[in-house]
Coordinates of C-alpha atoms and ligand atoms in Angstrom, one line a residue:
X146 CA 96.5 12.3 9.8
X147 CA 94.3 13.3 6.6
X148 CA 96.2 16.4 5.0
X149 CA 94.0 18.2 2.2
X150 CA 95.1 18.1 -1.4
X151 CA 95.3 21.8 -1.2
X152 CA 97.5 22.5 1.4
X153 CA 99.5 19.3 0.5
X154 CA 100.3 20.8 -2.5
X155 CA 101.0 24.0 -1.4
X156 CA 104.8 24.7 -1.7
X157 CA 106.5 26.3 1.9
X158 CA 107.4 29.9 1.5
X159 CA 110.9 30.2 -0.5
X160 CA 111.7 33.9 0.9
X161 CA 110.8 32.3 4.9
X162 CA 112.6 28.6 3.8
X163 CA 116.0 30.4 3.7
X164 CA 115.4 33.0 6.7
X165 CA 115.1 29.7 8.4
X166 CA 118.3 27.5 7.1
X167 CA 120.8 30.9 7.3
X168 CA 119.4 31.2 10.9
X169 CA 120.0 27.6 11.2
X170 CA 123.4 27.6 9.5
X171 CA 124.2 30.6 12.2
X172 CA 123.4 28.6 15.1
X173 CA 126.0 26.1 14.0
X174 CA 128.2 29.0 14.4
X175 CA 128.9 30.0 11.2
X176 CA 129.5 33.2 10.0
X177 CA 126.9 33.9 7.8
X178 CA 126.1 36.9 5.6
X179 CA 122.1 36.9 5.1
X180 CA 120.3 38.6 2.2
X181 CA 117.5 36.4 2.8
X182 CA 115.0 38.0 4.4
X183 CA 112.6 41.0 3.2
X184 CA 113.1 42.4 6.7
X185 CA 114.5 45.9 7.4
X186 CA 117.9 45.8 10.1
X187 CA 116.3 49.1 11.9
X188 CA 114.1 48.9 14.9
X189 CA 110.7 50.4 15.2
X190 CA 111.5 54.1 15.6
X191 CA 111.1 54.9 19.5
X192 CA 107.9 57.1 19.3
X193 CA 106.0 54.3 17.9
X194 CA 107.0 51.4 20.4
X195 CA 106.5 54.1 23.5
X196 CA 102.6 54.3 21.9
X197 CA 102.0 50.9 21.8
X198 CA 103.7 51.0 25.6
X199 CA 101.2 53.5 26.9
X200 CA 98.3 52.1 25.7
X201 CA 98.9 48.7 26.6
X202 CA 100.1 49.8 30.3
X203 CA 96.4 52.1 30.1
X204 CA 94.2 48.7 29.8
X205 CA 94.0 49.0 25.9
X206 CA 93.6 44.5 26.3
X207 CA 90.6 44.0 25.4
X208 CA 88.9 42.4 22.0
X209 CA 88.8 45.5 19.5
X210 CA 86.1 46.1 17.2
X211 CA 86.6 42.9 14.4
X212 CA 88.4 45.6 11.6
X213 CA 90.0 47.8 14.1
X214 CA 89.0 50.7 15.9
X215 CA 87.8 53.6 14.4
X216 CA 90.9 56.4 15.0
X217 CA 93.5 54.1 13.3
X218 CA 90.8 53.2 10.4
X219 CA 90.3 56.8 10.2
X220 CA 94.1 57.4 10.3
X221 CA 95.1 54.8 7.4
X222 CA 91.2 56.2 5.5
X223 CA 92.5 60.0 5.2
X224 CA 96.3 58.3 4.7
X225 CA 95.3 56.9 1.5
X226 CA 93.2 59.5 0.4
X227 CA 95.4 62.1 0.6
X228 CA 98.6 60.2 0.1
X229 CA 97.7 58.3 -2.8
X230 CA 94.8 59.8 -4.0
X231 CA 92.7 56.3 -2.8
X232 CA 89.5 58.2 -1.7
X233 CA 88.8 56.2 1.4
X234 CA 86.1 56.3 4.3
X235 CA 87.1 54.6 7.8
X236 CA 84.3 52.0 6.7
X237 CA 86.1 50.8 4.1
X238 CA 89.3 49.7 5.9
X239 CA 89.9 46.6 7.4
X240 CA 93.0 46.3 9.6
X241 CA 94.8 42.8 8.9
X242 CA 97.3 40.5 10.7
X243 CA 99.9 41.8 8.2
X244 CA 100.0 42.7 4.9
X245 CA 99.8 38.5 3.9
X246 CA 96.4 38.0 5.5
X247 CA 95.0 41.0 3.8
X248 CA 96.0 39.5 0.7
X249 CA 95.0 35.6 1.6
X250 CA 91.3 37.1 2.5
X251 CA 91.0 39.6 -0.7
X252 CA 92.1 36.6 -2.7
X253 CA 89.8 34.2 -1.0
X254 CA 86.6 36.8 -1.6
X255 CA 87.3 37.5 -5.5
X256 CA 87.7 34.1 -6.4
X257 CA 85.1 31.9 -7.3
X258 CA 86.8 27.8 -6.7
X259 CA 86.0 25.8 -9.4
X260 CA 84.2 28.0 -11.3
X261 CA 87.9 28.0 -13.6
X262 CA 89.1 31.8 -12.5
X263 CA 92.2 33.1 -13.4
X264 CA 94.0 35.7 -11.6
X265 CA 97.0 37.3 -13.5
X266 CA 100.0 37.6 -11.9
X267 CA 103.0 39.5 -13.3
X268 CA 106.0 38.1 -12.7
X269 CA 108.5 38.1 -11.2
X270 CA 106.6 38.3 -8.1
X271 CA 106.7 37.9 -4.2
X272 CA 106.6 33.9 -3.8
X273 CA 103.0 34.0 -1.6
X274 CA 100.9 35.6 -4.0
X275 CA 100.9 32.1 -6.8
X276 CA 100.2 30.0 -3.5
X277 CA 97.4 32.5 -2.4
X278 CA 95.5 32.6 -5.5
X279 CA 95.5 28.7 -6.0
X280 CA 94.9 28.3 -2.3
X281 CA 91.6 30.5 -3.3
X282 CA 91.4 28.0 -6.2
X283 CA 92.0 29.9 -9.2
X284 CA 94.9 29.4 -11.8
X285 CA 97.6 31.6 -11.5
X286 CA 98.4 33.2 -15.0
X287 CA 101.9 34.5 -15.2
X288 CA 102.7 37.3 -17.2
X289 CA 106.5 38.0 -17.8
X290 CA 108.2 41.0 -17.1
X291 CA 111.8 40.9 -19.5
X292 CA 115.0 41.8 -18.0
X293 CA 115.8 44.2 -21.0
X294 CA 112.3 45.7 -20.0
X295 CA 113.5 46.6 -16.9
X296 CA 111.3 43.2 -15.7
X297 CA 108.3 45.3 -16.1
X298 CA 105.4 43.8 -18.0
X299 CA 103.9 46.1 -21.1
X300 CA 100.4 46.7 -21.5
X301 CA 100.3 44.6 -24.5
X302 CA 101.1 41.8 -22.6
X303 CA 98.7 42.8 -20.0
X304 CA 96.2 42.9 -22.4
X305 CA 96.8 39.0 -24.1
X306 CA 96.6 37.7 -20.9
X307 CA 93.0 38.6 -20.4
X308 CA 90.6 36.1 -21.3
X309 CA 86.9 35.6 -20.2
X310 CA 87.9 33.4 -16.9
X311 CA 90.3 36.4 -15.5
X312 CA 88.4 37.8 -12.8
X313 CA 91.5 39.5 -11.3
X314 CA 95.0 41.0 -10.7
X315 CA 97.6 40.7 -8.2
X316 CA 99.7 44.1 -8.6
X317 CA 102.6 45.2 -6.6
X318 CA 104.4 47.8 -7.6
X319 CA 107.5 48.5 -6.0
X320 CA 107.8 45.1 -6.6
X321 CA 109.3 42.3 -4.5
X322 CA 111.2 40.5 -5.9
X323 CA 112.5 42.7 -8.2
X324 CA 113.5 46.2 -6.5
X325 CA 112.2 48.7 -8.9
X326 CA 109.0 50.5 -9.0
X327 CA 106.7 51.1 -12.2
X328 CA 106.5 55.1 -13.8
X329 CA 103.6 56.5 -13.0
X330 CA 103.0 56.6 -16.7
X331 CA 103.3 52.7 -17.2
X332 CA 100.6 52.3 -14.4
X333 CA 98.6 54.3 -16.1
X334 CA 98.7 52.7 -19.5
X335 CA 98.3 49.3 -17.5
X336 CA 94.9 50.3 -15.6
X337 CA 93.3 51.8 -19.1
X338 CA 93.8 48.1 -20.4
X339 CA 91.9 46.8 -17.0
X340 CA 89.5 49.7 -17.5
X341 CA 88.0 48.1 -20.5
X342 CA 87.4 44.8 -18.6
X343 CA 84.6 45.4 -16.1
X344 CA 84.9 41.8 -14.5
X345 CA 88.7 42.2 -13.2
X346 CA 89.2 43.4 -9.7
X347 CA 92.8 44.9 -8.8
X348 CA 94.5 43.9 -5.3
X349 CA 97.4 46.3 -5.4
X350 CA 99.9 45.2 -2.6
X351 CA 101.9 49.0 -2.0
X352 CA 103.7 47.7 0.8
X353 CA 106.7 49.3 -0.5
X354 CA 105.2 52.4 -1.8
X355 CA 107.3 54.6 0.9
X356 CA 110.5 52.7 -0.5
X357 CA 111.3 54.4 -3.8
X358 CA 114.6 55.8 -4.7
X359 CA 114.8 59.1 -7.1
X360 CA 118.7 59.3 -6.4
X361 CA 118.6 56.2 -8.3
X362 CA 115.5 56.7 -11.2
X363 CA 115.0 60.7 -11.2
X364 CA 111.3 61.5 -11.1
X365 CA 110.2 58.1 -10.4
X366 CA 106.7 58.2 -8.0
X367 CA 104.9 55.9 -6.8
X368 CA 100.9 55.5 -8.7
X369 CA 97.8 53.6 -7.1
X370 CA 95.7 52.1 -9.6
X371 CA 92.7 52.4 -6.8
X372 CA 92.9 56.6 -7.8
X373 CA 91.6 55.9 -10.8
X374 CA 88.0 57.0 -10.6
X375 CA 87.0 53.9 -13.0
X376 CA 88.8 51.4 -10.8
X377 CA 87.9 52.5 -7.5
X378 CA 85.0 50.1 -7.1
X379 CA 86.9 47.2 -8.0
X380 CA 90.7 48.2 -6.3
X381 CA 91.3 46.8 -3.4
X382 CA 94.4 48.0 -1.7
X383 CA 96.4 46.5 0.5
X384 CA 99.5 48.4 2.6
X385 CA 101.3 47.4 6.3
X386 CA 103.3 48.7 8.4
X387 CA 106.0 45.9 8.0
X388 CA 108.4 47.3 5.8
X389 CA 108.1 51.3 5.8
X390 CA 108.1 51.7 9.4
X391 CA 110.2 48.8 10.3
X392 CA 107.3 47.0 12.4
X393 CA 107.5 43.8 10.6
X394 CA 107.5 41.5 14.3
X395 CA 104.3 43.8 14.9
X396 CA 101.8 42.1 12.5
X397 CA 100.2 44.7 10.9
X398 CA 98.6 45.3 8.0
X399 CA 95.2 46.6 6.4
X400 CA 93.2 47.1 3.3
X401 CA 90.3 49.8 2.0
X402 CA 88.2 48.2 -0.3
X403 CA 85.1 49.1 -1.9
X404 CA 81.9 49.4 0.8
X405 CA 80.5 46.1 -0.4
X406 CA 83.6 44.1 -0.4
X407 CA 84.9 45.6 2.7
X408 CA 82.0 44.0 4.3
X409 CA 82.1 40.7 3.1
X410 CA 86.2 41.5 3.7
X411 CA 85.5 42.3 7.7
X412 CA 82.8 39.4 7.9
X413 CA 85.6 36.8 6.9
X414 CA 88.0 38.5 9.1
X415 CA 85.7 37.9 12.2
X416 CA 85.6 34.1 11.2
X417 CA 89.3 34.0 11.1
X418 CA 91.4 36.5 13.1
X419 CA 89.2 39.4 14.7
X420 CA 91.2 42.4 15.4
X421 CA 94.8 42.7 15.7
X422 CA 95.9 43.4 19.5
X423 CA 94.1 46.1 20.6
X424 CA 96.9 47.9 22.0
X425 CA 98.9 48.3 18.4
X426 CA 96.2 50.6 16.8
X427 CA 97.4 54.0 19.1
X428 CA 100.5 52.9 17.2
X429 CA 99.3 52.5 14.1
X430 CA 97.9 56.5 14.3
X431 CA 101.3 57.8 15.6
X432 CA 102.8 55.8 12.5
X433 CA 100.9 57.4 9.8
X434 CA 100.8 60.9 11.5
X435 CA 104.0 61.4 13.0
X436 CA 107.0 59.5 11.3
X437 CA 107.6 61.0 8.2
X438 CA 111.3 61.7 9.4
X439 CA 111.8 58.6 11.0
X440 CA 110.4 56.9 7.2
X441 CA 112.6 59.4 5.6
X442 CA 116.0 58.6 7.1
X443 CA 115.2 54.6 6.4
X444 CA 114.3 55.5 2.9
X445 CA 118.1 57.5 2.3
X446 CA 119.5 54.7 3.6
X447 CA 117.7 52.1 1.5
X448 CA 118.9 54.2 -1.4
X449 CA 122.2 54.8 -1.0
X450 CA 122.1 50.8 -0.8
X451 CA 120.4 49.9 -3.3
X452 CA 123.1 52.2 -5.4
X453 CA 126.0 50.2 -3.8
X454 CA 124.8 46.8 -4.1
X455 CA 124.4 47.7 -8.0
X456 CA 128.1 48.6 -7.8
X457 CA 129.3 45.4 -6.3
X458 CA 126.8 42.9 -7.9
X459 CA 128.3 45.0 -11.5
X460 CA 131.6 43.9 -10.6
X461 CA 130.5 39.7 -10.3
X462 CA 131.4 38.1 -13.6
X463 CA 128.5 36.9 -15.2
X464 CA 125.5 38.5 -13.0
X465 CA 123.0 40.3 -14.8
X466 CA 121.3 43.1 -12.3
X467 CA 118.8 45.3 -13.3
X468 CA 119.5 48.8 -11.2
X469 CA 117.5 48.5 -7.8
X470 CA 115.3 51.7 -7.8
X471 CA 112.7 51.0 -4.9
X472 CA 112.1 48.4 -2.0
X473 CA 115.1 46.6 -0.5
X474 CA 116.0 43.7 -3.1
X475 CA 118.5 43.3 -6.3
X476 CA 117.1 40.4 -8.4
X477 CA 120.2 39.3 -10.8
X478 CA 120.1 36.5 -13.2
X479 CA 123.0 34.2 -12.4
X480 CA 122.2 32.0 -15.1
X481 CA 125.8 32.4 -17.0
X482 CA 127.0 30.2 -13.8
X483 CA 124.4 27.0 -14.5
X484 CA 126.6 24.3 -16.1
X485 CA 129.5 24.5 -13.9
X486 CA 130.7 22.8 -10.1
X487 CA 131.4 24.7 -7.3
X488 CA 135.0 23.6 -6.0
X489 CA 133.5 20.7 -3.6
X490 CA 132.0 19.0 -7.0
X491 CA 128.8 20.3 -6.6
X492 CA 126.8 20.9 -10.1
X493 CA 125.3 24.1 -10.3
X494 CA 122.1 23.4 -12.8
X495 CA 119.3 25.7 -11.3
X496 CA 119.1 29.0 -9.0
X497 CA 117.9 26.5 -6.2
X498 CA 121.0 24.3 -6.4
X499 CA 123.4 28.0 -6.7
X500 CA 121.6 29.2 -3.7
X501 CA 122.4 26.3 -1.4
X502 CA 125.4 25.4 -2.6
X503 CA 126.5 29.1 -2.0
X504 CA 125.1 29.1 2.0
X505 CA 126.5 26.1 2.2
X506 CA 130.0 26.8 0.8
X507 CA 130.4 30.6 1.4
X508 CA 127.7 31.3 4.1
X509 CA 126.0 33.8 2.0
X510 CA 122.4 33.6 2.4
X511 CA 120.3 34.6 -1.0
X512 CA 116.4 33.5 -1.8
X513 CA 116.7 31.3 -5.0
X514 CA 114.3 32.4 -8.0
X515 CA 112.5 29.5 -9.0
X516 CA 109.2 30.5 -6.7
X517 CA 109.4 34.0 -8.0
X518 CA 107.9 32.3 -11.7
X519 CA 108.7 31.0 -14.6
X520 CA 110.4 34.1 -15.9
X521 CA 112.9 34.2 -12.6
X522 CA 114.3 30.8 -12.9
X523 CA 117.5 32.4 -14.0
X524 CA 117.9 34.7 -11.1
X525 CA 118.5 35.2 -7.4
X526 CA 116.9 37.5 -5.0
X527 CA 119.4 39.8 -2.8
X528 CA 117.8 41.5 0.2
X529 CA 119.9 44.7 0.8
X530 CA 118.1 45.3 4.4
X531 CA 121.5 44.9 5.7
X532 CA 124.2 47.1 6.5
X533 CA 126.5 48.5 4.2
X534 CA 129.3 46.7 5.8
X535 CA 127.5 43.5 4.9
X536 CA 126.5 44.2 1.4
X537 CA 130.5 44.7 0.4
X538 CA 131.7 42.0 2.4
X539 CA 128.9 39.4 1.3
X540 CA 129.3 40.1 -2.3
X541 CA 132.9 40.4 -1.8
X542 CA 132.4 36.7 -0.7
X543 CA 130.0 36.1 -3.3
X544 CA 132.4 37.0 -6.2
X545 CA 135.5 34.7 -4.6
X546 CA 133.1 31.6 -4.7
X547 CA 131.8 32.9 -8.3
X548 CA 135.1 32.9 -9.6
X549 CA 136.5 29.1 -8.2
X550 CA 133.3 28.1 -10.0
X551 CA 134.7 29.1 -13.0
X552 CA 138.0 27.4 -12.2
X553 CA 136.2 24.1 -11.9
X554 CA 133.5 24.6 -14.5
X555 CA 133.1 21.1 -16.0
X556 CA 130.9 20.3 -19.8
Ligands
PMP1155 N1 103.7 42.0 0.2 C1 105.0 41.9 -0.2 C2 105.3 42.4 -1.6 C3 106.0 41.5 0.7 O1 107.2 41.5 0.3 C4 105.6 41.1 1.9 C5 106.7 40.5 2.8 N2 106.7 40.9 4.1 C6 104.3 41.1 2.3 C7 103.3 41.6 1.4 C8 103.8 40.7 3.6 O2 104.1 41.7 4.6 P1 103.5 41.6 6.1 O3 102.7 40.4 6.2 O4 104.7 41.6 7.0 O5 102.7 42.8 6.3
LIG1156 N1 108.2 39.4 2.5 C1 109.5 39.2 3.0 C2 110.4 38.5 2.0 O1 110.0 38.4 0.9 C3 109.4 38.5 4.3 C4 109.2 37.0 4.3 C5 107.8 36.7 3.7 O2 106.8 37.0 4.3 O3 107.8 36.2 2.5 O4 111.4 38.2 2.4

């Protein structure tokens, strides 16, 4: 059967790729330890489930208004404009099938195919986003955050990267894959260089805004470009309930965008998707209006992990880790290991072949870097959405199979 070029081309999802061969390497009964997946190990707190429960026992099962109905719009409309400043009517929000499709369909509206767009991407970056933006047929422009930057970008760099084809920017800050979040200052100095170019809109994907860590990086905060007044009318941002409120089996996700784009957003929606199941939007209320503790408790957690896993990935010979301050990953560069065979006779040359060879071997699940960009060819992403238990026995694991590479390292 006739596949299309573009989807062809497309490359399978790195981060869901090894959710799928740890899961796989388990059901041969192995014992393996999984950092794979950008998924958090707590359930749905209880009020929210019990929500969606009611309503769906009350009849809520029929199709919902194509962007979602009006309380939860109005919910996630006041959430962003008192949260992050966003000013938001319910008009303006579209609720997605997850965070993903909010960002395939702002992608697919701001991007002209053919016309030779560019959409800048700074990397390293969640492995979707490249696909996304070529699937909307623009060229991905990558803009490289150093490690002895913190793997932030600068706005200098930000600044080079413009030309007259960019017509937009994929931001996400706290970032997957790297675990930190951008100062509120550094976001600031980023959108005055975007200020001064009219024709760039901004999708900002703060799907880990809820996920920062002080303990770690005193002061830090997170910032939405869409509060600055200059780039409201060409922000479009894009949040879920995935990873804050542990709903990621639930689907959800949603956008506000400006009142022009929202409609063209919610006209595309109807083509594709329609609502979300009717019945999650009484959850999606109690969420946003009555979980800060449940969000709170996850967050502590999250932090006091993200200081561990710094401890124990310090303590692998070789690893490079920039301190975790935000979301749930650790992003080292293992690249001091490529050169050498893993005790089987493997050669270890690339992140991809130290990431399988490592399931493989030791049964410790990591997402290699390649798809994160150019720039993240040297690392591997750690998910630390796992108990602590697992995070010192997996890199415990992790530094025994390190260490017999070095015993067998070859020319
Ligand atoms: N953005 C980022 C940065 C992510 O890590 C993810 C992974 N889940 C998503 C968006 C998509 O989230 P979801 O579709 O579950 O809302
Ligand atoms: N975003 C999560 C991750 O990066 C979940 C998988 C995916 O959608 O990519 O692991």
């Amino acid at each position: 059967m006739f596949v299309s070029r573009r989807i062809a081309s497309m490359s399978e999802s790195a981060t869901l790729a090894v959710g799928a061969k740890a899961a796989a390497a388990r059901a041969k009964g192995h014992d393996v330890i999984a950092f794979a997946m950008g998924e958090p190990d707590f359930d749905t707190p209880e009020n929210i489930k019990r929500t969606a429960i009611t309503a769906l026992e009350r009849g809520m099962t029929k199709y919902a208004p194509t962007p979602g109905d009006k309380a939860a719009r109005e919910a996630i409309a006041r959430k962003l404009t008192q949260e992050n400043g966003v000013e938001t009517a319910f008009e303006q929000v579209t609720v997605t099938a997850g965070a993903k499709h909010a960002i395939y369909m702002a992608l697919q509206a701001i991007v002209e195919p053919g016309a030779g767009h560019e959409v800048l991407l700074p990397t390293p970056a969640w492995v979707s986003y490249k696909s996304l933006i070529e699937l909307a047929g623009a060229r991905c422009v990558e803009i490289p955050g150093a490690v002895a930057n913190g793997l932030r970008i600068t706005p200098e760099q930000l600044a080079e990267a413009i030309t007259p084809q960019t017509v937009g920017i994929v931001w996400n800050s706290p970032s997957n894959p790297c675990g930190t979040a951008y100062p509120a200052e550094e976001v600031r100095a980023l959108c005055a260089v975007l200020e001064r170019h009219e024709r760039i809109s901004i999708i900002s994907d703060e799907i880990y805004e809820k996920l920062i860590y002080p303990e770690v990086a005193p002061g830090l905060t997170h910032f939405s470009p869409g509060s600055v007044a200059s780039l409201r009318d060409r922000t479009i941002t894009i949040n879920g309930m995935s990873k804050s409120y542990a709903m990621t089996g639930w689907r959800i996700g949603y956008m506000a965008a400006p009142r022009a784009m929202a409609r063209e957003l919610i006209k595309l929606q109807g083509q594709m998707t329609n609502s979300i199941p009717s019945f999650f939007y009484p959850a999606i209320v109690e969420a946003l209006t009555n979980s800060a503790e449940g969000v709170e408790a996850m967050r502590a957690k999250f932090a006091a992990r993200a200081a561990l896993i710094k401890r124990e990935l310090d303590a692998v010979p070789g690893f490079v880790t920039v301190a975790p301050n935000a979301a749930f990953y650790a992003f080292p560069d293992v690249s001091a290991h490529f050169g050498k065979r893993t005790p089987r006779g493997t050669p270890i040359d690339s992140a991809q072949s130290f990431a399988d060879a490592l399931l493989d071997e030791a049964h410790v699940a990591v997402v290699p870097g390649e798809d994160f960009g150019a720039c993240a060819r040297g690392h591997v992403r750690l998910s630390f959405a796992c108990s602590d238990d697992a995070i010192v026995k997996g890199i415990g694991r992790l530094r025994g199979w390190v260490a017999s590479l070095d015993r067998q390292a070859s020319a």
